């Protein structure tokens, strides 16, 4: 770098720092996105696996029409208090983290 001159060396150093800083930022964004996707999948699985055995009979008839998650959202005011408390956090995660759309080729 001494051969290039101080101005050129400073420019190269600043470009390298900008490049690696940008790369690190993209890696952090990617990791954050994957963590959100994992939280969403965990919330979906929690509702779909744990709710049907605990759900009251008057909501089970809607499972084939709306799915378990749709039924829980639709019938939330009518669910027993313990079931509401159990699924509230999972529903919040599903609401906050949008479902990732697959790109069409």
PDB file of C-alpha atoms in Angstrom, residues 6-68:
ATOM      1  CA  UNK A   6      -1.418   7.620   0.800  1.00  0.00           C
ATOM      2  CA  UNK A   7      -4.526   8.919  -1.025  1.00  0.00           C
ATOM      3  CA  UNK A   8      -4.957   5.740  -3.054  1.00  0.00           C
ATOM      4  CA  UNK A   9      -4.318   3.579  -0.010  1.00  0.00           C
ATOM      5  CA  UNK A  10      -6.952   5.452   1.993  1.00  0.00           C
ATOM      6  CA  UNK A  11      -9.469   5.095  -0.851  1.00  0.00           C
ATOM      7  CA  UNK A  12      -8.795   1.374  -1.152  1.00  0.00           C
ATOM      8  CA  UNK A  13      -9.079   0.929   2.594  1.00  0.00           C
ATOM      9  CA  UNK A  14     -12.369   2.842   2.771  1.00  0.00           C
ATOM     10  CA  UNK A  15     -13.796   0.842  -0.158  1.00  0.00           C
ATOM     11  CA  UNK A  16     -12.767  -2.425   1.475  1.00  0.00           C
ATOM     12  CA  UNK A  17     -14.342  -1.364   4.775  1.00  0.00           C
ATOM     13  CA  UNK A  18     -17.548  -0.344   2.988  1.00  0.00           C
ATOM     14  CA  UNK A  19     -17.667  -3.643   1.094  1.00  0.00           C
ATOM     15  CA  UNK A  20     -17.157  -5.821   4.164  1.00  0.00           C
ATOM     16  CA  UNK A  21     -19.485  -3.675   6.246  1.00  0.00           C
ATOM     17  CA  UNK A  22     -22.182  -4.072   3.603  1.00  0.00           C
ATOM     18  CA  UNK A  23     -21.520  -7.804   3.432  1.00  0.00           C
ATOM     19  CA  UNK A  24     -21.795  -8.119   7.208  1.00  0.00           C
ATOM     20  CA  UNK A  25     -25.052  -6.152   7.180  1.00  0.00           C
ATOM     21  CA  UNK A  26     -26.507  -8.486   4.555  1.00  0.00           C
ATOM     22  CA  UNK A  27     -25.459 -11.522   6.593  1.00  0.00           C
ATOM     23  CA  UNK A  28     -27.150 -10.089   9.687  1.00  0.00           C
ATOM     24  CA  UNK A  29     -30.334  -9.363   7.725  1.00  0.00           C
ATOM     25  CA  UNK A  30     -30.322 -12.905   6.345  1.00  0.00           C
ATOM     26  CA  UNK A  31     -29.871 -14.403   9.818  1.00  0.00           C
ATOM     27  CA  UNK A  32     -32.654 -12.230  11.214  1.00  0.00           C
ATOM     28  CA  UNK A  33     -34.993 -13.255   8.381  1.00  0.00           C
ATOM     29  CA  UNK A  34     -34.241 -16.946   8.954  1.00  0.00           C
ATOM     30  CA  UNK A  35     -34.873 -16.555  12.695  1.00  0.00           C
ATOM     31  CA  UNK A  36     -38.249 -14.938  11.995  1.00  0.00           C
ATOM     32  CA  UNK A  37     -39.159 -17.724   9.568  1.00  0.00           C
ATOM     33  CA  UNK A  38     -38.206 -20.333  12.172  1.00  0.00           C
ATOM     34  CA  UNK A  39     -40.309 -18.575  14.828  1.00  0.00           C
ATOM     35  CA  UNK A  40     -43.268 -18.485  12.431  1.00  0.00           C
ATOM     36  CA  UNK A  41     -42.949 -22.185  11.621  1.00  0.00           C
ATOM     37  CA  UNK A  42     -42.680 -23.042  15.317  1.00  0.00           C
ATOM     38  CA  UNK A  43     -45.801 -20.997  16.086  1.00  0.00           C
ATOM     39  CA  UNK A  44     -47.728 -22.673  13.248  1.00  0.00           C
ATOM     40  CA  UNK A  45     -46.660 -26.136  14.382  1.00  0.00           C
ATOM     41  CA  UNK A  46     -47.580 -25.360  17.997  1.00  0.00           C
ATOM     42  CA  UNK A  47     -51.111 -24.366  17.004  1.00  0.00           C
ATOM     43  CA  UNK A  48     -51.661 -27.111  14.425  1.00  0.00           C
ATOM     44  CA  UNK A  49     -50.430 -29.936  16.667  1.00  0.00           C
ATOM     45  CA  UNK A  50     -51.495 -28.878  20.156  1.00  0.00           C
ATOM     46  CA  UNK A  51     -54.843 -27.163  19.638  1.00  0.00           C
ATOM     47  CA  UNK A  52     -57.017 -29.887  18.031  1.00  0.00           C
ATOM     48  CA  UNK A  53     -56.971 -32.240  21.054  1.00  0.00           C
ATOM     49  CA  UNK A  54     -57.640 -29.342  23.430  1.00  0.00           C
ATOM     50  CA  UNK A  55     -60.235 -27.541  21.298  1.00  0.00           C
ATOM     51  CA  UNK A  56     -63.903 -27.616  22.302  1.00  0.00           C
ATOM     52  CA  UNK A  57     -66.278 -29.645  20.137  1.00  0.00           C
ATOM     53  CA  UNK A  58     -68.076 -26.562  18.804  1.00  0.00           C
ATOM     54  CA  UNK A  59     -64.868 -25.370  17.105  1.00  0.00           C
ATOM     55  CA  UNK A  60     -63.669 -28.706  15.717  1.00  0.00           C
ATOM     56  CA  UNK A  61     -66.319 -28.697  13.018  1.00  0.00           C
ATOM     57  CA  UNK A  62     -64.593 -25.679  11.415  1.00  0.00           C
ATOM     58  CA  UNK A  63     -61.158 -27.329  11.123  1.00  0.00           C
ATOM     59  CA  UNK A  64     -61.864 -28.885   7.691  1.00  0.00           C
ATOM     60  CA  UNK A  65     -63.205 -25.576   6.346  1.00  0.00           C
ATOM     61  CA  UNK A  66     -60.676 -23.061   7.668  1.00  0.00           C
ATOM     62  CA  UNK A  67     -57.796 -25.174   8.932  1.00  0.00           C
ATOM     63  CA  UNK A  68     -56.694 -25.149  12.544  1.00  0.00           C
TER      64      UNK A  68
END
